[in-house]
Amino acid sequence: PYTTLFRSLMAKLVAFTFADGVDIDMEHLSPFTNNFEGSDEFAALIGFITELRTQLDTVRENWVDTAKARRTAMNSTYQSLESWKKQNVKDYYESSIRYLGEVIEQPVPYLEISWTTRFNAFLPETDKWNYLLPDSGHMDKPFESDLEGEHIWPKSGDKIDTINVMAYDAGTPDGKSLRFNFSTILSNFRVQGNVNERKINMGFEAGEQAAGGIWEGEEADEEATRDIVRRNSGGAMIWAINPNEKQHPQAAKLCPILAKNLQGILNPTYAWGPAPTFKIGRAHV
């Protein structure tokens, strides 16, 4: 029942905020599945994705009507306020009502479902460390999350629009870090997982990383991104866009630089039809 409530809540959140989709960041399901009766995390995620796709399609069908109803309600609320209250909240209401008008004018967006998973979601049975470079640090045992994609993709892949691959955040017991062959990771998804590479964004993390990971550096990420272009893969993503400069001073400085440099290599375009355009100006309320 909680899964049913959660997917309904997520669909309502998209409708309420006019977001363009949902990212499902659940990349460590193996340690928690089948620990007790009814705890099949993979079955729960597959059910969540399946129903969410259906509900997002309904949200899309009602997109314009929802925006119109919201604009009418906000206008009514604003006009009913006393003059001094109107003055206090004028900027919020005017900007929100203007935005809703622009939502109504835009083409109804496609509502995306993206799935964030780790670099080891798909692996060949004969070489489960094939994605490591020769100078990589090494683990003393396999990851518990190995092959999680095999549980999810065959039943949910047709409903997932984008995969964000976490190719970072992996220190090793010897104090080093895993060093990835990004091209091999992409090949594993395509060959072992039967995933269309156009759906895949390779994930990089500049600066400090959690779990003892060490960034491979700007040059390596840029070369991996050029390979993404050559392979006609989907693109890249960077974690995170807003690192705390006190907690992660290097990441706070380097992530924006990396994003700008990778943008110049990828020349990204809007993935789902025409890109929305929003005007600058004041609303009439």
Short mmCIF file of N, CA, C and O in Angstrom, two decimals, residues 79-188:
data_model
loop_
_atom_site.label_atom_id
_atom_site.label_comp_id
_atom_site.label_asym_id
_atom_site.label_seq_id
_atom_site.Cartn_x
_atom_site.Cartn_y
_atom_site.Cartn_z
N GLN A 79 -7.11 38.68 -5.65
CA GLN A 79 -8.06 39.79 -5.73
C GLN A 79 -8.89 39.95 -4.46
O GLN A 79 -9.40 41.03 -4.17
N SER A 80 -8.99 38.87 -3.68
CA SER A 80 -9.79 38.92 -2.45
C SER A 80 -9.01 39.50 -1.26
O SER A 80 -9.61 39.75 -0.22
N LEU A 81 -7.72 39.71 -1.44
CA LEU A 81 -6.90 40.20 -0.34
C LEU A 81 -7.12 41.68 -0.09
O LEU A 81 -7.46 42.45 -1.01
N GLU A 82 -6.91 42.08 1.15
CA GLU A 82 -6.92 43.51 1.46
C GLU A 82 -5.73 44.18 0.78
O GLU A 82 -4.72 43.54 0.46
N SER A 83 -5.84 45.49 0.57
CA SER A 83 -4.83 46.21 -0.20
C SER A 83 -3.44 46.05 0.38
O SER A 83 -2.46 45.84 -0.35
N TRP A 84 -3.30 46.14 1.69
CA TRP A 84 -1.97 46.05 2.29
C TRP A 84 -1.38 44.64 2.14
O TRP A 84 -0.17 44.48 1.97
N LYS A 85 -2.27 43.62 2.18
CA LYS A 85 -1.80 42.26 1.97
C LYS A 85 -1.38 42.04 0.53
O LYS A 85 -0.39 41.36 0.24
N LYS A 86 -2.16 42.64 -0.40
CA LYS A 86 -1.78 42.53 -1.81
C LYS A 86 -0.38 43.07 -2.05
O LYS A 86 0.42 42.49 -2.79
N GLN A 87 -0.09 44.19 -1.42
CA GLN A 87 1.22 44.81 -1.61
C GLN A 87 2.34 43.91 -1.10
O GLN A 87 3.41 43.81 -1.71
N ASN A 88 2.08 43.24 0.01
CA ASN A 88 3.10 42.38 0.61
C ASN A 88 3.42 41.15 -0.25
O ASN A 88 4.55 40.65 -0.25
N VAL A 89 2.42 40.64 -0.96
CA VAL A 89 2.61 39.39 -1.71
C VAL A 89 2.53 39.61 -3.23
O VAL A 89 2.47 38.65 -4.00
N LYS A 90 2.58 40.86 -3.63
CA LYS A 90 2.37 41.19 -5.04
C LYS A 90 3.36 40.47 -5.96
O LYS A 90 2.97 39.88 -6.97
N ASP A 91 4.64 40.51 -5.63
CA ASP A 91 5.65 39.92 -6.50
C ASP A 91 5.43 38.42 -6.67
O ASP A 91 5.56 37.88 -7.78
N TYR A 92 5.09 37.74 -5.57
CA TYR A 92 4.88 36.31 -5.65
C TYR A 92 3.69 35.98 -6.54
O TYR A 92 3.80 35.13 -7.44
N TYR A 93 2.57 36.64 -6.31
CA TYR A 93 1.38 36.33 -7.08
C TYR A 93 1.54 36.72 -8.55
O TYR A 93 1.15 35.98 -9.45
N GLU A 94 2.10 37.88 -8.80
CA GLU A 94 2.24 38.32 -10.19
C GLU A 94 3.16 37.39 -10.97
O GLU A 94 2.86 37.02 -12.11
N SER A 95 4.27 37.02 -10.37
CA SER A 95 5.20 36.14 -11.09
C SER A 95 4.61 34.75 -11.27
O SER A 95 4.78 34.13 -12.33
N SER A 96 3.90 34.25 -10.27
CA SER A 96 3.30 32.92 -10.36
C SER A 96 2.19 32.89 -11.40
O SER A 96 2.09 31.93 -12.20
N ILE A 97 1.36 33.91 -11.41
CA ILE A 97 0.26 33.95 -12.37
C ILE A 97 0.80 34.12 -13.79
O ILE A 97 0.30 33.51 -14.74
N ARG A 98 1.85 34.92 -13.94
CA ARG A 98 2.48 35.06 -15.26
C ARG A 98 3.05 33.72 -15.72
O ARG A 98 2.87 33.32 -16.87
N TYR A 99 3.72 33.04 -14.81
CA TYR A 99 4.30 31.74 -15.15
C TYR A 99 3.22 30.76 -15.58
O TYR A 99 3.39 30.03 -16.58
N LEU A 100 2.12 30.68 -14.86
CA LEU A 100 1.05 29.76 -15.21
C LEU A 100 0.47 30.08 -16.59
O LEU A 100 0.13 29.18 -17.36
N GLY A 101 0.39 31.36 -16.92
CA GLY A 101 -0.05 31.74 -18.25
C GLY A 101 0.90 31.22 -19.33
O GLY A 101 0.46 30.76 -20.39
N GLU A 102 2.17 31.28 -19.04
CA GLU A 102 3.15 30.79 -20.01
C GLU A 102 3.13 29.27 -20.10
O GLU A 102 3.36 28.70 -21.18
N VAL A 103 2.87 28.59 -18.99
CA VAL A 103 2.70 27.13 -19.02
C VAL A 103 1.55 26.77 -19.95
O VAL A 103 1.65 25.83 -20.76
N ILE A 104 0.47 27.51 -19.87
CA ILE A 104 -0.70 27.24 -20.71
C ILE A 104 -0.37 27.45 -22.19
O ILE A 104 -0.83 26.70 -23.06
N GLU A 105 0.48 28.44 -22.48
CA GLU A 105 0.80 28.76 -23.87
C GLU A 105 1.78 27.77 -24.49
O GLU A 105 1.80 27.60 -25.72
N GLN A 106 2.60 27.11 -23.67
CA GLN A 106 3.62 26.20 -24.20
C GLN A 106 3.00 24.88 -24.66
O GLN A 106 1.94 24.48 -24.18
N PRO A 107 3.67 24.17 -25.56
CA PRO A 107 3.24 22.79 -25.85
C PRO A 107 3.32 21.96 -24.57
O PRO A 107 4.20 22.16 -23.73
N VAL A 108 2.40 21.03 -24.42
CA VAL A 108 2.41 20.17 -23.24
C VAL A 108 3.68 19.33 -23.27
O VAL A 108 3.96 18.65 -24.26
N PRO A 109 4.50 19.36 -22.21
CA PRO A 109 5.78 18.64 -22.25
C PRO A 109 5.60 17.14 -22.08
O PRO A 109 4.61 16.66 -21.51
N TYR A 110 6.56 16.41 -22.60
CA TYR A 110 6.65 14.99 -22.28
C TYR A 110 7.18 14.87 -20.86
O TYR A 110 8.13 15.57 -20.48
N LEU A 111 6.60 14.00 -20.06
CA LEU A 111 7.01 13.85 -18.66
C LEU A 111 7.93 12.64 -18.54
O LEU A 111 7.52 11.49 -18.70
N GLU A 112 9.17 12.92 -18.24
CA GLU A 112 10.24 11.93 -18.27
C GLU A 112 10.34 11.14 -16.97
O GLU A 112 10.14 11.67 -15.89
N ILE A 113 10.69 9.86 -17.10
CA ILE A 113 11.10 9.06 -15.95
C ILE A 113 12.57 8.70 -16.16
O ILE A 113 12.94 8.08 -17.15
N SER A 114 13.42 9.14 -15.23
CA SER A 114 14.82 8.76 -15.29
C SER A 114 15.15 7.88 -14.09
O SER A 114 14.53 7.99 -13.03
N TRP A 115 16.11 7.01 -14.29
CA TRP A 115 16.53 6.05 -13.27
C TRP A 115 18.03 6.22 -13.04
O TRP A 115 18.81 6.15 -13.98
N THR A 116 18.41 6.49 -11.82
CA THR A 116 19.83 6.63 -11.47
C THR A 116 20.32 5.32 -10.89
O THR A 116 19.76 4.79 -9.92
N THR A 117 21.38 4.79 -11.49
CA THR A 117 21.94 3.53 -11.03
C THR A 117 23.46 3.62 -11.03
O THR A 117 24.03 4.64 -11.41
N ARG A 118 24.14 2.56 -10.63
CA ARG A 118 25.60 2.58 -10.52
C ARG A 118 26.25 1.98 -11.76
O ARG A 118 25.61 1.34 -12.59
N PHE A 119 27.54 2.17 -11.83
CA PHE A 119 28.36 1.71 -12.95
C PHE A 119 28.34 0.21 -13.14
O PHE A 119 28.69 -0.31 -14.19
N ASN A 120 27.92 -0.53 -12.13
CA ASN A 120 27.97 -2.00 -12.15
C ASN A 120 26.60 -2.63 -12.33
O ASN A 120 26.40 -3.80 -12.00
N ALA A 121 25.64 -1.89 -12.87
CA ALA A 121 24.29 -2.42 -13.03
C ALA A 121 24.24 -3.58 -14.01
O ALA A 121 23.41 -4.49 -13.87
N PHE A 122 25.10 -3.54 -15.02
CA PHE A 122 25.17 -4.63 -16.00
C PHE A 122 26.64 -5.02 -16.18
O PHE A 122 27.50 -4.16 -16.41
N LEU A 123 26.92 -6.33 -16.08
CA LEU A 123 28.30 -6.83 -16.16
C LEU A 123 28.32 -8.18 -16.88
O LEU A 123 27.36 -8.95 -16.78
N PRO A 124 29.42 -8.48 -17.55
CA PRO A 124 29.55 -9.83 -18.11
C PRO A 124 29.83 -10.84 -17.01
O PRO A 124 30.58 -10.56 -16.07
N GLU A 125 29.24 -12.00 -17.09
CA GLU A 125 29.41 -13.02 -16.05
C GLU A 125 30.86 -13.45 -15.92
O GLU A 125 31.32 -13.81 -14.84
N THR A 126 31.62 -13.40 -17.02
CA THR A 126 32.98 -13.91 -17.01
C THR A 126 34.01 -12.91 -16.51
O THR A 126 35.16 -13.28 -16.24
N ASP A 127 33.63 -11.64 -16.39
CA ASP A 127 34.60 -10.61 -15.96
C ASP A 127 33.86 -9.44 -15.33
O ASP A 127 33.57 -8.44 -15.98
N LYS A 128 33.57 -9.56 -14.06
CA LYS A 128 32.75 -8.54 -13.39
C LYS A 128 33.54 -7.30 -12.99
O LYS A 128 32.99 -6.38 -12.38
N TRP A 129 34.83 -7.26 -13.33
CA TRP A 129 35.62 -6.06 -13.09
C TRP A 129 36.14 -5.48 -14.42
O TRP A 129 37.11 -4.73 -14.42
N ASN A 130 35.47 -5.77 -15.49
CA ASN A 130 35.99 -5.38 -16.81
C ASN A 130 35.99 -3.87 -17.03
O ASN A 130 36.61 -3.37 -17.96
N TYR A 131 35.30 -3.12 -16.18
CA TYR A 131 35.19 -1.67 -16.35
C TYR A 131 36.33 -0.90 -15.68
O TYR A 131 36.34 0.34 -15.70
N LEU A 132 37.29 -1.60 -15.08
CA LEU A 132 38.38 -0.93 -14.37
C LEU A 132 39.59 -0.73 -15.29
O LEU A 132 39.92 -1.60 -16.10
N LEU A 133 40.26 0.40 -15.13
CA LEU A 133 41.51 0.65 -15.82
C LEU A 133 42.65 -0.08 -15.12
O LEU A 133 42.53 -0.41 -13.93
N PRO A 134 43.75 -0.32 -15.81
CA PRO A 134 44.86 -1.08 -15.20
C PRO A 134 45.40 -0.47 -13.91
O PRO A 134 45.86 -1.20 -13.03
N ASP A 135 45.37 0.86 -13.78
CA ASP A 135 45.93 1.50 -12.58
C ASP A 135 44.89 1.74 -11.49
O ASP A 135 45.12 2.49 -10.55
N SER A 136 43.74 1.09 -11.61
CA SER A 136 42.67 1.27 -10.63
C SER A 136 43.00 0.62 -9.30
O SER A 136 43.72 -0.38 -9.24
N GLY A 137 42.45 1.19 -8.23
CA GLY A 137 42.42 0.47 -6.97
C GLY A 137 41.49 -0.72 -7.10
O GLY A 137 40.71 -0.82 -8.07
N HIS A 138 41.54 -1.64 -6.15
CA HIS A 138 40.74 -2.86 -6.27
C HIS A 138 39.97 -3.13 -4.98
O HIS A 138 40.43 -2.83 -3.88
N MET A 139 38.79 -3.69 -5.16
CA MET A 139 37.96 -4.10 -4.03
C MET A 139 38.39 -5.49 -3.57
O MET A 139 38.94 -6.28 -4.35
N ASP A 140 38.12 -5.81 -2.31
CA ASP A 140 38.45 -7.13 -1.80
C ASP A 140 37.30 -8.12 -1.96
O ASP A 140 37.44 -9.31 -1.68
N LYS A 141 36.15 -7.64 -2.44
CA LYS A 141 35.02 -8.52 -2.73
C LYS A 141 34.10 -7.79 -3.69
O LYS A 141 34.16 -6.55 -3.83
N PRO A 142 33.23 -8.50 -4.40
CA PRO A 142 32.31 -7.85 -5.34
C PRO A 142 31.35 -6.91 -4.62
O PRO A 142 31.10 -7.04 -3.42
N PHE A 143 30.81 -5.96 -5.37
CA PHE A 143 29.80 -5.08 -4.81
C PHE A 143 28.49 -5.84 -4.66
O PHE A 143 28.10 -6.60 -5.55
N GLU A 144 27.81 -5.60 -3.56
CA GLU A 144 26.50 -6.23 -3.36
C GLU A 144 25.51 -5.77 -4.41
O GLU A 144 24.56 -6.47 -4.74
N SER A 145 25.74 -4.57 -4.97
CA SER A 145 24.82 -4.01 -5.97
C SER A 145 25.12 -4.46 -7.39
O SER A 145 24.47 -4.01 -8.33
N ASP A 146 26.10 -5.35 -7.59
CA ASP A 146 26.39 -5.86 -8.93
C ASP A 146 25.11 -6.40 -9.59
O ASP A 146 24.32 -7.12 -8.95
N LEU A 147 24.93 -6.06 -10.87
CA LEU A 147 23.88 -6.63 -11.72
C LEU A 147 22.46 -6.23 -11.30
O LEU A 147 21.50 -6.91 -11.67
N GLU A 148 22.32 -5.13 -10.58
CA GLU A 148 20.96 -4.72 -10.20
C GLU A 148 20.09 -4.42 -11.42
O GLU A 148 18.88 -4.60 -11.39
N GLY A 149 20.72 -3.97 -12.49
CA GLY A 149 19.96 -3.66 -13.70
C GLY A 149 19.23 -4.86 -14.27
O GLY A 149 18.16 -4.71 -14.89
N GLU A 150 19.78 -6.05 -14.08
CA GLU A 150 19.14 -7.25 -14.60
C GLU A 150 17.79 -7.52 -13.96
O GLU A 150 16.92 -8.16 -14.54
N HIS A 151 17.60 -7.03 -12.73
CA HIS A 151 16.33 -7.21 -12.04
C HIS A 151 15.28 -6.19 -12.52
O HIS A 151 14.08 -6.45 -12.39
N ILE A 152 15.74 -5.06 -13.01
CA ILE A 152 14.84 -3.93 -13.26
C ILE A 152 14.56 -3.72 -14.74
O ILE A 152 13.40 -3.59 -15.16
N TRP A 153 15.61 -3.71 -15.56
CA TRP A 153 15.46 -3.26 -16.94
C TRP A 153 14.54 -4.14 -17.80
O TRP A 153 13.71 -3.60 -18.55
N PRO A 154 14.63 -5.47 -17.75
CA PRO A 154 13.77 -6.27 -18.62
C PRO A 154 12.27 -5.99 -18.45
O PRO A 154 11.50 -6.10 -19.40
N LYS A 155 11.85 -5.62 -17.23
CA LYS A 155 10.43 -5.39 -16.98
C LYS A 155 10.04 -3.92 -17.00
O LYS A 155 8.85 -3.60 -17.10
N SER A 156 11.02 -3.01 -16.90
CA SER A 156 10.70 -1.58 -16.79
C SER A 156 11.38 -0.72 -17.83
O SER A 156 11.11 0.48 -17.91
N GLY A 157 12.28 -1.30 -18.62
CA GLY A 157 13.06 -0.49 -19.55
C GLY A 157 12.24 0.30 -20.54
O GLY A 157 12.62 1.42 -20.93
N ASP A 158 11.10 -0.24 -20.96
CA ASP A 158 10.27 0.47 -21.94
C ASP A 158 9.58 1.68 -21.33
O ASP A 158 9.06 2.54 -22.05
N LYS A 159 9.57 1.78 -20.01
CA LYS A 159 8.92 2.90 -19.32
C LYS A 159 9.92 3.92 -18.78
O LYS A 159 9.53 4.97 -18.28
N ILE A 160 11.20 3.59 -18.85
CA ILE A 160 12.26 4.47 -18.37
C ILE A 160 12.86 5.21 -19.56
O ILE A 160 13.27 4.58 -20.54
N ASP A 161 12.92 6.52 -19.49
CA ASP A 161 13.38 7.33 -20.62
C ASP A 161 14.87 7.60 -20.59
O ASP A 161 15.50 7.74 -21.63
N THR A 162 15.44 7.70 -19.39
CA THR A 162 16.84 8.07 -19.24
C THR A 162 17.46 7.29 -18.09
O THR A 162 16.81 7.08 -17.07
N ILE A 163 18.72 6.88 -18.28
CA ILE A 163 19.48 6.29 -17.19
C ILE A 163 20.65 7.21 -16.86
O ILE A 163 21.42 7.58 -17.74
N ASN A 164 20.77 7.59 -15.60
CA ASN A 164 21.91 8.36 -15.12
C ASN A 164 22.86 7.41 -14.41
O ASN A 164 22.52 6.83 -13.38
N VAL A 165 24.05 7.21 -14.97
CA VAL A 165 24.99 6.22 -14.44
C VAL A 165 25.95 6.90 -13.47
O VAL A 165 26.71 7.80 -13.84
N MET A 166 25.94 6.46 -12.23
CA MET A 166 26.87 6.98 -11.22
C MET A 166 28.23 6.33 -11.42
O MET A 166 28.51 5.26 -10.89
N ALA A 167 29.11 6.97 -12.18
CA ALA A 167 30.46 6.45 -12.39
C ALA A 167 31.43 7.23 -11.50
O ALA A 167 32.37 7.88 -11.96
N TYR A 168 31.18 7.16 -10.21
CA TYR A 168 31.98 7.89 -9.22
C TYR A 168 31.67 7.32 -7.83
O TYR A 168 30.99 6.31 -7.72
N ASP A 169 32.21 7.97 -6.79
CA ASP A 169 31.87 7.61 -5.42
C ASP A 169 32.27 6.18 -5.08
O ASP A 169 31.46 5.38 -4.64
N ALA A 170 33.55 5.84 -5.34
CA ALA A 170 33.95 4.46 -5.10
C ALA A 170 35.41 4.38 -4.66
O ALA A 170 36.31 4.19 -5.47
N GLY A 171 35.64 4.55 -3.36
CA GLY A 171 36.97 4.31 -2.81
C GLY A 171 37.22 2.83 -2.64
O GLY A 171 36.29 2.01 -2.71
N THR A 172 38.47 2.46 -2.42
CA THR A 172 38.82 1.04 -2.27
C THR A 172 39.51 0.82 -0.92
O THR A 172 40.04 1.76 -0.32
N PRO A 173 39.51 -0.43 -0.42
CA PRO A 173 40.07 -0.70 0.91
C PRO A 173 41.54 -0.33 1.04
O PRO A 173 42.02 -0.09 2.16
N ASP A 174 42.28 -0.28 -0.08
CA ASP A 174 43.70 0.06 -0.01
C ASP A 174 43.96 1.56 0.01
O ASP A 174 45.09 2.01 -0.12
N GLY A 175 42.87 2.35 0.18
CA GLY A 175 43.02 3.80 0.25
C GLY A 175 43.09 4.47 -1.09
O GLY A 175 43.23 5.70 -1.17
N LYS A 176 42.95 3.72 -2.16
CA LYS A 176 42.93 4.29 -3.50
C LYS A 176 41.48 4.49 -3.93
O LYS A 176 40.60 4.66 -3.10
N SER A 177 41.24 4.48 -5.21
CA SER A 177 39.90 4.67 -5.74
C SER A 177 39.77 3.85 -7.00
O SER A 177 40.75 3.58 -7.70
N LEU A 178 38.54 3.40 -7.28
CA LEU A 178 38.31 2.75 -8.56
C LEU A 178 38.52 3.77 -9.67
O LEU A 178 38.12 4.93 -9.56
N ARG A 179 39.18 3.34 -10.74
CA ARG A 179 39.36 4.17 -11.93
C ARG A 179 38.65 3.48 -13.09
O ARG A 179 38.95 2.33 -13.40
N PHE A 180 37.73 4.21 -13.69
CA PHE A 180 36.79 3.60 -14.62
C PHE A 180 37.19 3.76 -16.07
O PHE A 180 37.68 4.82 -16.49
N ASN A 181 36.90 2.71 -16.84
CA ASN A 181 36.89 2.80 -18.29
C ASN A 181 35.44 3.12 -18.67
O ASN A 181 34.58 2.23 -18.71
N PHE A 182 35.18 4.39 -18.91
CA PHE A 182 33.79 4.82 -19.13
C PHE A 182 33.21 4.19 -20.39
O PHE A 182 32.02 3.87 -20.44
N SER A 183 34.04 4.00 -21.40
CA SER A 183 33.56 3.37 -22.63
C SER A 183 33.09 1.95 -22.38
O SER A 183 32.06 1.51 -22.92
N THR A 184 33.81 1.21 -21.54
CA THR A 184 33.41 -0.16 -21.22
C THR A 184 32.10 -0.18 -20.44
O THR A 184 31.25 -1.06 -20.65
N ILE A 185 31.93 0.77 -19.55
CA ILE A 185 30.66 0.85 -18.80
C ILE A 185 29.50 1.02 -19.76
O ILE A 185 28.47 0.34 -19.66
N LEU A 186 29.64 1.93 -20.73
CA LEU A 186 28.58 2.13 -21.72
C LEU A 186 28.34 0.86 -22.52
O LEU A 186 27.18 0.49 -22.79
N SER A 187 29.41 0.18 -22.89
CA SER A 187 29.26 -1.07 -23.64
C SER A 187 28.55 -2.13 -22.81
O SER A 187 27.74 -2.91 -23.33
N ASN A 188 28.84 -2.20 -21.52
CA ASN A 188 28.17 -3.16 -20.65
C ASN A 188 26.67 -2.93 -20.63
O ASN A 188 25.87 -3.88 -20.66
#
